Amino acid sequence: MDVSECESRTEEETMELQHFSHPHPLVFFKYQTVASKEVDPEAARCFGCENPLEDGCYGCNQCKFYLHKGCAELELVPQIQHPFHPQHPLTFFPQSPYLGEYVCGLCGGIFWGFVYHCDSCLFDLHINCALLQSSIATNFPNSLHHHPLHFIQNHNEEVERDCSGCQKPLSGPIYHCFDCSYPTFFTLHKKCVEDQPIEINHSCDRKHPLTLLPQRPAHPEKCSCYLCKIQWSGFVYSCSLCNFEVSVDDIFSPPTITNASHEHPWMLISKKMSFICDFCGIVGDHSPYLCATCNLVVHKNCISLPRNIRITQHCHVICFSYSFQQNQVEDCMCKICQTEVDTSYGRYCCSASGCDYIAHAHCATNKSIWDGTIIKEGYDEKHGPSNLITDVIEQISIEEIMVASKIKHSYHHHNLRLTFSGEIKDDSQCDGCMRPISNPFYICEQCKFFLHKNCAELSKEMGHPFHKHALTLTNSRTLVEYSICNACSHWYQGFSYRCYRRGCSLNFDIRCMLMLNTLNHPSHDHSLFLEHNRQRDCSACSGTMEPWSVAYRCMKRCDYTLDVGCATLPLTAWYKYDKHPLTLTYSDESEPSQLYCDLCEKERRPNSWFYYCADCDNSLHLNCALGDLPYMKLGNKIKGTPHRHPLTVVKNIWNCPPCVECRELCNGQALECKETGCNFTVHWDCCWDLTF
């Protein structure tokens, strides 16, 4: 390396940038990789676009804030008039303008970084999507969609979801509706707009033409037809006179299909006929494919069912089988939907020796369960680093088992010592799960940092039935000072498992991550199982669940449902005027005049859960017993509120001050300003009603 090259390299490595999105100067990292010590791998994502970092980036290691070189050097104007949202100008924010993440109005990704935002419409565009261009589409049939569509010639692979028409991944030019917001986006391939005739004649219905519809006509709730079983939500060709529908994917089918997973060609039988698919066991009513050699009849989509897949509902790879002799199991209940699996048809079974996991083919490959990843033949299940304990400094032997008694953990800068019988203060919380600390636990002897032994040993990466992608263990305070769990909707601090797939950003606190696929809850006589896309009211709180929610449903199909927030409620709580623990109670047969909360003295709803002490006859609302912030660490400071100073999470028991906003007493957890002479206390919810 000559002198001039060396000088150039030294100059680049010491470059600094004062970026408007961060208060500290950002240092340019040119020759350091993300995995090096100089750039923290935990925060190895650009805070602007949220894509993985590359070698050239600007960063502040003190705050763990990093930007791609390209993102840092973007010439972003404070306000733009954008064709995606012509009604109002969009204002730039360096981070989400909401308490939590925002949802991009084009790609549907969940982000917290750079955004253009309309405060009037609550419309948001991720920075990469804001750089795209579009034009208004003309001549699109109103019968298929009643809003105008925007044509985007090149979306730079920003939109990573399925076409609303054919239900296949979007690629190439697209049409998008900006009036249809999360979660009901409407986006189409160019070919699904321009190449689909509104009416066709088809061999499946020789009497009437089939008409293109944007969605299927309503079917009975427990309909067992193929389109209902696979939850088809795309375009269909329909004959209302014959009550017959065909998906757009099936309407144009080749006469022969060859697939590497089957040794013989498949021949199309293009006619209306009833059959049972040998691969998925679901009844079909038209156009099956036949393998005459094997005497198999299958749906078109079932031909391409992958041989080996991994789902987060199970810890091993599962394999597709349509031979009764292979992977025979005694328990033939699908582990996903908890209904019987007919093993005379195809199904997915666990490949591990001695494991009896089994699932319907359509359940295992449901898009809310499986992320589409296919496992190659001969795949060896190898496991990376098991947890975030970076160093075991000392060990002790307990019943001939070596236990780490002094450790170094990734999420704390001091050594931690294991304690089996240490003195525990009443308000001590685990910095991982935020629950009260209990033995055994690790303690920092220099500061108030506690970790349950189990929380210290949590896996670095794991799957969970809540989400189809693998999740990574994260310290939520590294990214932001608090987060909201996407399962139970509680605000929390501490550890969480986060999805780092671009645009996903879902995170789950440790309490929810410990929930299993099945649940025995004392509120109900039968076992409950986890179900995706549950659109019923919760039987405990009567809250309506969103279409994308997960919930626990009764295995006996008695219409009992618990959302995750109610399923994770602690079974006991404490009340300052009661020496006994209060028990979570599920019904109250008292007279209506007695249905009051003993803390806030407001009415209780007769069918809602509450906490109760039978000895003292005390009854409390759930929130009155648990507080507003049960999973926030007492003493932690919160920045970014409308108040001019940082606020501290406190727990008021006696002499509770009034809230500066609503003027009611701040019983339990609240936010308090510790600055001398400020005298400011506010409820969490009221805090965000204050003006900046």
XYZ file of C-alpha atoms in Angstrom:
692
model
C 0.000 0.000 0.000
C 1.573 3.334 -1.004
C 1.628 6.484 1.150
C -1.203 8.272 -0.682
C -3.517 5.260 -0.366
C -2.692 4.982 3.341
C -3.408 8.681 3.904
C -6.699 8.404 1.994
C -7.749 5.427 4.110
C -6.876 7.220 7.374
C -8.888 10.261 6.313
C -11.960 8.162 5.447
C -11.797 6.215 8.702
C -11.836 9.459 10.751
C -14.686 11.153 8.832
C -17.499 12.494 10.981
C -20.996 13.632 10.107
C -23.420 15.673 12.181
C -26.731 14.226 11.040
C -30.015 15.958 11.845
C -31.532 12.677 13.122
C -29.035 12.233 15.976
C -27.587 14.624 18.608
C -24.023 13.211 18.493
C -21.505 13.210 15.639
C -21.551 9.999 13.582
C -18.213 8.325 12.796
C -17.713 6.711 9.397
C -16.790 2.985 9.519
C -15.151 2.115 6.216
C -13.048 -0.996 6.745
C -14.916 -2.521 9.684
C -17.467 -5.251 9.209
C -20.730 -5.349 11.096
C -19.534 -8.373 13.054
C -16.492 -6.508 14.419
C -16.269 -5.067 17.890
C -16.332 -1.537 16.469
C -19.933 -1.837 15.267
C -22.277 -3.490 17.750
C -23.764 -6.621 16.035
C -26.875 -6.400 18.233
C -27.855 -3.117 16.586
C -26.506 -4.055 13.159
C -29.309 -2.362 11.264
C -29.607 1.038 9.697
C -31.832 3.281 11.805
C -33.035 4.968 8.641
C -34.181 2.217 6.265
C -33.800 -0.650 8.802
C -31.988 -2.916 6.356
C -28.856 -4.786 7.576
C -25.722 -2.683 7.832
C -22.931 -2.911 5.298
C -19.218 -2.127 5.575
C -19.706 1.544 4.757
C -21.816 3.144 7.479
C -21.953 6.061 9.894
C -22.465 5.259 13.553
C -22.589 6.416 17.140
C -21.407 3.516 19.318
C -22.376 5.391 22.479
C -26.056 5.305 21.474
C -25.825 2.252 19.184
C -27.189 4.390 16.362
C -26.087 3.561 12.796
C -26.941 4.704 9.278
C -25.960 3.377 5.879
C -23.672 5.800 4.085
C -26.374 6.217 1.444
C -29.114 6.879 4.011
C -26.963 9.373 5.922
C -26.198 11.314 2.744
C -29.764 11.438 1.392
C -30.912 14.990 0.728
C -34.238 14.771 2.534
C -36.502 17.802 2.449
C -38.664 18.528 5.511
C -41.919 18.348 3.536
C -42.930 16.863 0.175
C -46.004 16.647 -2.024
C -46.081 12.994 -3.002
C -48.175 11.298 -5.738
C -48.922 8.407 -3.361
C -50.806 10.846 -1.112
C -51.848 13.921 -3.119
C -54.408 15.102 -0.537
C -51.847 16.603 1.869
C -48.116 17.233 2.079
C -45.999 14.633 3.902
C -43.638 15.708 6.688
C -40.328 13.966 7.356
C -39.687 12.396 10.777
C -36.373 10.726 11.719
C -38.336 8.114 13.656
C -41.925 6.919 14.053
C -44.301 9.756 15.010
C -46.289 7.311 17.133
C -45.614 5.648 20.484
C -44.698 2.447 18.656
C -43.790 1.522 15.091
C -45.604 2.753 12.003
C -46.994 0.796 9.046
C -45.921 1.900 5.573
C -48.897 2.691 3.329
C -47.263 1.014 0.315
C -45.164 -1.984 1.349
C -47.102 -2.718 4.568
C -43.868 -3.149 6.519
C -43.684 -2.280 10.211
C -40.898 0.230 10.866
C -39.636 2.755 13.417
C -37.030 4.636 11.331
C -37.151 7.404 8.688
C -40.710 8.169 7.583
C -42.777 10.702 5.652
C -45.990 11.239 7.611
C -49.385 12.903 7.142
C -50.781 13.875 10.525
C -54.284 14.559 9.150
C -54.733 11.104 7.598
C -52.212 9.141 9.713
C -50.657 8.054 6.423
C -47.001 6.957 6.473
C -44.372 6.104 3.857
C -41.140 4.302 4.608
C -38.192 6.279 3.267
C -37.423 3.769 0.471
C -41.066 3.725 -0.658
C -41.218 7.528 -0.624
C -38.459 7.566 -3.254
C -40.587 5.541 -5.719
C -42.673 7.079 -8.497
C -46.153 6.201 -9.772
C -48.968 7.225 -12.103
C -52.751 6.933 -11.803
C -54.152 3.859 -13.551
C -57.089 4.314 -15.908
C -59.809 1.969 -17.142
C -59.626 -0.410 -14.189
C -63.075 -2.019 -13.706
C -65.003 -0.595 -10.734
C -66.537 -4.030 -10.219
C -63.137 -5.303 -9.080
C -62.124 -2.342 -6.927
C -63.871 0.919 -6.141
C -60.772 3.058 -5.427
C -58.274 4.461 -7.937
C -55.078 2.461 -8.411
C -51.511 3.739 -8.786
C -49.220 2.087 -11.310
C -45.626 1.574 -10.091
C -43.280 0.415 -12.822
C -40.411 -0.511 -10.481
C -40.907 -0.964 -6.733
C -37.307 -2.114 -6.135
C -38.558 -5.251 -4.344
C -39.873 -3.053 -1.517
C -43.353 -4.634 -1.598
C -42.877 -8.144 -0.212
C -46.361 -9.624 -0.007
C -48.793 -11.560 -2.179
C -50.866 -10.226 -5.044
C -54.476 -9.526 -4.020
C -55.635 -11.261 -7.192
C -53.614 -14.425 -7.776
C -52.196 -14.689 -4.210
C -48.644 -15.182 -5.506
C -45.629 -13.065 -4.449
C -45.517 -9.635 -6.049
C -42.767 -8.965 -8.575
C -42.247 -6.632 -11.507
C -44.652 -3.742 -12.209
C -47.587 -3.463 -9.798
C -50.838 -1.607 -9.227
C -51.565 -0.393 -5.687
C -54.521 1.206 -3.884
C -53.497 3.830 -1.316
C -57.046 4.095 0.048
C -56.934 0.533 1.413
C -54.753 0.597 4.507
C -53.269 -1.984 6.873
C -54.134 -4.821 7.097
C -56.386 -4.914 4.004
C -53.897 -3.773 1.353
C -54.922 -4.090 -2.281
C -51.983 -4.622 -4.650
C -51.936 -6.453 -7.977
C -49.459 -7.736 -10.515
C -49.592 -5.780 -13.772
C -50.678 -8.963 -15.545
C -53.520 -9.541 -13.047
C -54.911 -6.122 -13.973
C -54.359 -6.172 -17.702
C -54.616 -9.846 -18.674
C -57.699 -11.037 -16.767
C -60.938 -11.028 -18.826
C -64.017 -9.981 -16.861
C -66.029 -12.887 -18.277
C -64.937 -16.217 -19.737
C -66.357 -19.482 -20.963
C -64.819 -22.494 -19.260
C -65.116 -26.251 -19.548
C -65.968 -26.507 -15.833
C -69.332 -24.823 -16.472
C -70.573 -25.431 -19.992
C -73.969 -23.782 -19.380
C -72.986 -20.296 -18.182
C -70.069 -17.899 -18.503
C -67.933 -17.295 -15.405
C -67.607 -13.738 -14.066
C -64.464 -12.340 -12.424
C -65.070 -11.252 -8.818
C -62.631 -9.574 -6.360
C -63.530 -12.101 -3.666
C -65.564 -15.237 -3.130
C -69.264 -14.983 -2.274
C -69.920 -15.679 1.414
C -69.790 -19.344 2.452
C -71.119 -20.941 5.661
C -68.735 -20.524 8.619
C -67.807 -24.224 8.757
C -67.674 -24.785 5.002
C -65.258 -27.600 4.081
C -64.674 -26.682 0.422
C -61.110 -26.379 -0.829
C -61.051 -22.576 -1.142
C -62.354 -22.195 2.411
C -59.859 -24.713 3.785
C -56.883 -22.913 2.234
C -58.428 -19.522 3.152
C -58.332 -18.224 -0.427
C -58.805 -14.446 -0.425
C -57.941 -13.586 -4.029
C -59.922 -13.168 -7.242
C -62.326 -15.892 -8.374
C -64.318 -16.680 -11.473
C -67.865 -17.403 -10.370
C -71.205 -18.654 -11.636
C -73.916 -17.441 -9.254
C -76.524 -19.727 -10.861
C -74.493 -22.869 -10.162
C -72.845 -21.687 -6.878
C -69.515 -22.488 -8.464
C -66.176 -20.666 -8.024
C -62.709 -21.152 -9.480
C -59.618 -19.268 -8.330
C -57.802 -17.284 -11.015
C -54.827 -19.564 -10.441
C -56.893 -22.614 -11.432
C -58.709 -21.086 -14.378
C -55.655 -21.185 -16.650
C -54.112 -24.599 -16.009
C -51.614 -26.369 -18.294
C -52.660 -29.802 -19.590
C -49.537 -31.453 -18.112
C -47.362 -30.639 -15.087
C -44.058 -32.247 -14.187
C -42.542 -31.768 -10.737
C -39.254 -32.953 -9.310
C -40.946 -34.304 -6.178
C -42.901 -36.889 -8.224
C -41.460 -39.227 -10.848
C -44.447 -39.200 -13.243
C -46.225 -36.376 -15.098
C -49.584 -35.067 -13.897
C -52.437 -34.862 -16.431
C -55.250 -32.285 -16.147
C -58.881 -33.475 -16.080
C -60.577 -30.237 -17.127
C -64.152 -30.726 -15.999
C -66.441 -30.218 -13.036
C -66.197 -33.302 -10.841
C -66.086 -34.200 -7.157
C -62.912 -35.818 -5.786
C -60.809 -36.057 -2.643
C -57.229 -34.878 -3.073
C -54.801 -37.674 -2.183
C -52.210 -35.137 -0.985
C -54.260 -32.879 1.307
C -57.450 -34.889 1.931
C -59.742 -31.953 1.029
C -62.714 -32.313 -1.299
C -62.370 -30.668 -4.714
C -65.116 -29.923 -7.219
C -63.278 -29.352 -10.495
C -60.142 -29.848 -12.608
C -57.973 -32.306 -10.669
C -54.615 -33.558 -11.883
C -54.149 -37.305 -12.318
C -51.089 -39.512 -12.078
C -52.334 -42.601 -13.934
C -49.280 -44.645 -12.922
C -49.749 -44.112 -9.170
C -53.546 -43.700 -9.325
C -53.355 -40.362 -7.488
C -55.760 -37.446 -7.926
C -54.696 -34.063 -6.539
C -55.387 -30.340 -6.590
C -53.150 -28.299 -8.865
C -51.530 -26.441 -5.947
C -50.877 -29.664 -4.037
C -48.537 -30.935 -6.761
C -45.897 -28.475 -5.566
C -46.198 -29.219 -1.842
C -42.575 -29.154 -0.581
C -41.025 -32.344 0.765
C -39.310 -30.811 3.837
C -40.208 -27.612 5.668
C -39.629 -25.984 9.023
C -42.376 -24.193 10.937
C -42.082 -22.309 14.229
C -44.846 -24.469 15.677
C -42.361 -27.358 15.988
C -38.680 -27.710 16.845
C -37.763 -30.193 14.070
C -38.024 -30.311 10.296
C -41.331 -31.855 9.179
C -41.661 -33.974 6.034
C -44.536 -34.457 3.617
C -45.734 -38.038 3.259
C -48.649 -39.641 1.452
C -47.722 -43.249 2.268
C -49.495 -44.781 5.266
C -46.519 -46.982 6.035
C -44.135 -44.070 6.604
C -44.026 -42.059 9.831
C -47.065 -43.832 11.234
C -48.140 -42.282 14.534
C -50.675 -43.300 17.133
C -51.899 -39.805 17.939
C -53.524 -38.617 14.705
C -54.666 -35.199 15.894
C -53.247 -32.288 13.913
C -50.990 -30.331 16.262
C -51.982 -27.059 14.608
C -55.788 -27.153 14.313
C -56.388 -29.968 16.846
C -58.701 -31.960 14.544
C -58.198 -35.515 13.300
C -55.703 -36.291 10.530
C -56.828 -39.003 8.126
C -53.541 -40.810 7.466
C -54.858 -42.373 4.272
C -54.090 -38.968 2.698
C -50.999 -36.789 2.664
C -49.794 -35.011 5.813
C -46.653 -33.574 7.372
C -44.856 -35.660 10.014
C -41.757 -35.027 12.100
C -38.521 -36.411 10.714
C -36.901 -36.855 14.150
C -36.741 -40.324 15.621
C -39.380 -40.913 18.289
C -41.259 -37.640 17.646
C -44.970 -38.035 16.880
C -45.691 -34.525 15.523
C -48.261 -34.566 12.714
C -50.190 -31.854 10.853
C -52.592 -31.497 7.941
C -50.869 -30.447 4.731
C -53.015 -27.315 4.450
C -52.371 -26.381 8.097
C -48.585 -26.750 7.910
C -48.343 -24.705 4.689
C -50.802 -21.980 5.750
C -49.172 -18.592 5.118
C -49.668 -17.508 8.722
C -47.818 -20.644 9.923
C -45.082 -21.228 7.318
C -42.744 -18.569 5.910
C -42.245 -20.387 2.597
C -38.731 -21.682 3.303
C -38.067 -25.152 1.854
C -35.489 -27.370 3.562
C -33.169 -29.214 1.185
C -32.716 -32.971 1.315
C -29.921 -34.039 3.649
C -30.209 -30.892 5.753
C -28.278 -31.213 8.999
C -29.923 -29.457 11.943
C -27.070 -27.516 13.479
C -27.460 -25.093 16.318
C -25.532 -21.860 16.819
C -24.702 -20.111 20.115
C -27.312 -21.201 22.634
C -27.556 -18.018 24.729
C -26.065 -14.596 25.398
C -23.760 -15.606 28.242
C -20.469 -14.497 26.717
C -18.148 -15.771 29.459
C -18.360 -18.160 32.399
C -15.948 -16.730 34.992
C -16.597 -19.149 37.864
C -18.406 -22.489 38.249
C -19.678 -24.535 41.166
C -20.719 -28.179 41.366
C -24.313 -28.942 42.438
C -25.165 -32.653 42.614
C -22.308 -33.398 40.201
C -23.585 -30.832 37.691
C -21.405 -27.819 36.914
C -23.350 -24.548 37.219
C -22.078 -21.100 36.180
C -21.850 -19.072 39.386
C -20.296 -15.935 37.882
C -20.934 -14.863 34.299
C -20.616 -12.099 31.769
C -23.847 -11.400 29.845
C -24.211 -9.536 26.551
C -26.829 -7.176 27.959
C -24.939 -5.937 31.017
C -21.497 -4.393 31.337
C -20.639 -5.837 34.804
C -20.148 -9.395 35.979
C -23.215 -11.184 37.392
C -23.126 -13.546 40.370
C -25.593 -16.419 40.883
C -27.696 -16.266 44.058
C -29.837 -19.093 45.442
C -31.036 -17.586 48.711
C -30.287 -13.870 48.621
C -32.471 -11.247 50.287
C -35.079 -9.936 47.860
C -36.756 -6.556 48.171
C -40.470 -6.409 47.438
C -40.042 -4.161 44.392
C -37.085 -6.010 42.831
C -37.742 -6.991 39.203
C -35.915 -9.193 36.748
C -34.392 -6.999 34.032
C -35.205 -9.699 31.496
C -38.869 -10.570 31.979
C -39.805 -7.678 34.349
C -41.548 -10.070 36.746
C -40.733 -9.991 40.488
C -37.331 -11.503 41.132
C -37.209 -14.994 42.659
C -34.494 -17.563 43.401
C -32.276 -18.532 41.709
C -31.131 -15.352 40.005
C -28.032 -13.494 38.859
C -27.255 -10.160 40.505
C -24.883 -7.348 39.668
C -23.011 -6.373 42.811
C -22.329 -2.878 41.445
C -25.819 -1.804 40.341
C -29.475 -2.807 40.609
C -29.481 -5.349 37.790
C -31.168 -8.725 38.281
C -31.725 -11.674 35.965
C -33.581 -14.872 36.732
C -31.282 -17.784 35.979
C -33.721 -18.921 33.297
C -33.762 -15.449 31.703
C -29.953 -15.333 31.609
C -29.958 -18.673 29.769
C -32.611 -17.782 27.171
C -31.798 -18.965 23.650
C -30.271 -16.382 21.361
C -32.719 -17.333 18.616
C -35.909 -19.341 18.723
C -39.170 -19.943 16.924
C -42.592 -19.470 18.471
C -46.110 -20.406 17.351
C -47.082 -16.704 17.506
C -45.067 -15.937 14.372
C -43.847 -17.775 11.280
C -40.306 -16.324 11.285
C -37.451 -17.113 13.663
C -37.104 -14.539 16.457
C -33.939 -13.049 17.947
C -33.423 -12.249 21.633
C -33.095 -8.482 22.050
C -32.806 -6.002 24.878
C -35.732 -3.679 24.116
C -33.993 -0.725 25.786
C -31.174 -0.939 23.242
C -33.498 0.107 20.412
C -36.046 2.249 22.245
C -36.732 2.806 25.936
C -39.955 0.807 25.892
C -41.890 -1.388 23.497
C -45.351 -2.834 23.092
C -45.718 -6.605 22.868
C -47.431 -7.642 19.645
C -49.072 -10.612 21.382
C -50.563 -9.209 24.608
C -50.450 -5.452 23.738
C -48.767 -4.540 27.055
C -46.057 -1.890 27.253
C -42.859 -3.358 28.635
C -39.123 -2.992 29.115
C -36.465 -5.669 29.338
C -35.754 -8.568 27.006
C -37.899 -9.509 24.054
C -37.794 -11.663 20.971
C -37.927 -9.615 17.781
C -38.374 -10.513 14.131
C -35.655 -8.890 12.049
C -37.139 -9.757 8.665
C -37.339 -6.499 6.755
C -40.647 -4.763 7.306
C -41.755 -7.225 9.980
C -40.359 -5.847 13.286
C -42.820 -7.806 15.419
C -41.661 -8.293 18.991
C -42.877 -10.377 21.912
C -42.012 -9.954 25.564
C -40.552 -12.830 27.565
C -43.799 -13.633 29.397
C -45.583 -14.253 26.100
C -42.652 -16.156 24.621
C -43.018 -18.679 27.443
C -46.578 -19.477 26.302
C -47.013 -22.797 24.509
C -49.130 -23.937 21.586
C -51.689 -25.387 24.025
C -52.944 -23.980 27.308
C -54.824 -25.305 30.314
C -56.403 -22.249 31.911
C -58.371 -22.326 35.185
C -61.105 -20.191 33.619
C -62.237 -23.069 31.380
C -62.813 -26.809 31.725
C -61.240 -27.795 28.395
C -57.764 -27.356 26.966
C -57.162 -24.400 24.640
C -54.985 -24.290 21.531
C -53.368 -21.393 19.717
C -55.148 -20.294 16.565
C -54.135 -17.720 13.965
C -56.482 -15.250 12.268
C -59.019 -15.500 15.070
C -61.815 -12.965 14.481
C -63.973 -13.446 17.559
C -64.445 -11.519 20.782
C -62.389 -12.565 23.784
C -64.526 -14.483 26.291
C -62.772 -12.729 29.192
C -62.642 -9.027 28.270
C -65.133 -8.999 25.346
C -62.495 -7.238 23.259
C -62.681 -7.707 19.496
C -59.569 -9.273 18.021
C -58.016 -8.054 14.797
C -58.044 -10.395 11.764
C -54.287 -11.016 12.101
C -54.413 -11.782 15.844
C -53.535 -15.044 17.549
C -55.706 -16.333 20.372
C -56.379 -19.444 22.408
C -59.509 -21.377 21.416
C -61.250 -24.316 23.074
C -60.237 -27.692 21.632
C -63.794 -28.953 22.134
C -65.109 -26.163 19.878
C -67.357 -24.705 22.591
C -66.704 -21.171 21.295
C -64.514 -20.168 24.239
C -61.666 -17.871 23.217
C -58.949 -16.017 25.151
C -56.766 -13.324 23.669
C -53.099 -13.499 24.676
C -53.407 -10.501 26.989
C -56.035 -12.255 29.123
C -54.340 -15.658 28.862
C -51.134 -14.219 30.383
C -52.741 -12.364 33.305
C -51.105 -13.329 36.630
C -53.320 -15.568 38.754
C -52.690 -13.449 41.872
C -52.155 -9.754 42.617
C -51.711 -7.536 45.673
C -53.749 -4.656 47.092
C -52.268 -2.215 49.578
C -55.259 -2.449 51.974
C -55.321 -6.262 51.995
C -52.819 -8.574 53.688
C -53.851 -11.513 51.480
C -53.128 -12.038 47.797
C -56.064 -11.341 45.479
C -57.055 -14.176 43.153
C -57.953 -13.780 39.490
C -61.702 -14.476 39.403
C -63.745 -15.231 36.298
C -67.385 -14.610 37.283
C -69.350 -12.735 39.939
C -72.884 -13.615 40.980
C -73.238 -10.621 43.311
C -76.121 -8.197 43.035
C -75.527 -5.460 40.440
C -75.391 -2.890 43.239
C -72.302 -4.689 44.652
C -70.302 -4.678 41.421
C -67.796 -1.985 42.318
C -64.004 -1.774 42.476
C -62.716 -1.196 46.010
C -59.792 0.906 44.779
C -61.225 3.326 42.191
C -64.863 2.910 43.446
C -66.138 2.674 39.871
C -68.510 0.006 38.545
C -67.367 -3.416 37.392
C -68.943 -5.125 34.409
C -70.788 -8.284 35.536
C -69.124 -10.666 33.055
C -65.587 -9.287 33.209
C -62.709 -10.847 35.106
C -61.480 -9.196 38.310
C -59.163 -9.781 41.284
C -60.848 -10.824 44.535
C -59.950 -11.598 48.156
C -62.561 -13.910 49.694
C -61.259 -13.315 53.237
C -61.621 -9.546 53.121
C -64.256 -9.267 50.355
C -62.110 -6.900 48.270
C -62.739 -6.710 44.528
C -60.555 -4.811 42.051
C -60.559 -4.137 38.336
C -57.710 -5.916 36.565
C -55.938 -2.652 35.799
C -56.453 -1.319 39.321
C -54.795 -4.419 40.780
C -51.917 -4.670 38.304
C -51.368 -0.984 37.522
C -50.758 0.805 34.249
C -47.146 -0.353 33.834
C -46.710 -3.766 35.459
C -43.890 -4.699 33.074
C -41.843 -1.491 33.287
C -38.771 -1.412 35.550
C -39.293 0.847 38.573
C -36.691 3.608 38.581
C -36.056 3.558 34.827
C -36.157 6.901 33.056
C -38.410 7.583 30.059
C -37.431 10.217 27.493
C -39.316 11.579 24.508
C -42.537 12.439 26.369
C -44.263 15.846 26.047
C -42.643 16.846 29.367
C -39.396 18.828 29.170
C -37.507 16.491 31.537
C -37.013 12.717 31.575
C -39.694 10.941 33.626
C -39.086 8.104 36.068
C -41.273 4.991 36.417
C -42.522 5.001 40.044
C -45.011 3.017 42.123
C -47.161 5.098 44.464
C -48.690 3.263 47.410
C -49.405 5.905 50.047
C -49.929 9.679 49.692
C -50.546 9.305 45.967
C -50.235 12.600 44.062
C -52.837 13.682 41.501
C -52.206 13.283 37.781
C -51.385 16.640 36.153
C -53.681 15.801 33.239
C -56.828 14.060 34.582
C -56.401 15.168 38.240
C -57.242 11.681 39.556
C -54.839 10.098 42.047
C -51.865 8.217 40.594
C -52.346 4.940 42.468
C -49.724 2.354 41.582
C -47.352 2.872 38.654
C -47.014 6.310 37.156
C -44.428 8.621 35.585
C -42.813 11.209 37.838
C -40.341 14.014 37.198
C -37.448 13.891 39.680
C -36.114 17.347 38.795
C -36.003 19.642 41.830
C -39.083 21.823 42.085
C -40.896 20.252 39.102
C -43.645 18.423 41.056
C -44.924 16.571 37.958
C -46.707 13.175 38.116
C -48.835 11.720 35.331
C -50.560 8.463 34.385
C -48.968 6.658 31.435
C -52.049 7.061 29.208
C -52.552 10.679 30.230
C -48.916 11.517 29.473
C -49.455 11.189 25.742
C -52.483 13.499 25.825
C -50.231 16.365 26.917
C -49.116 18.832 24.274
C -45.461 19.034 23.284
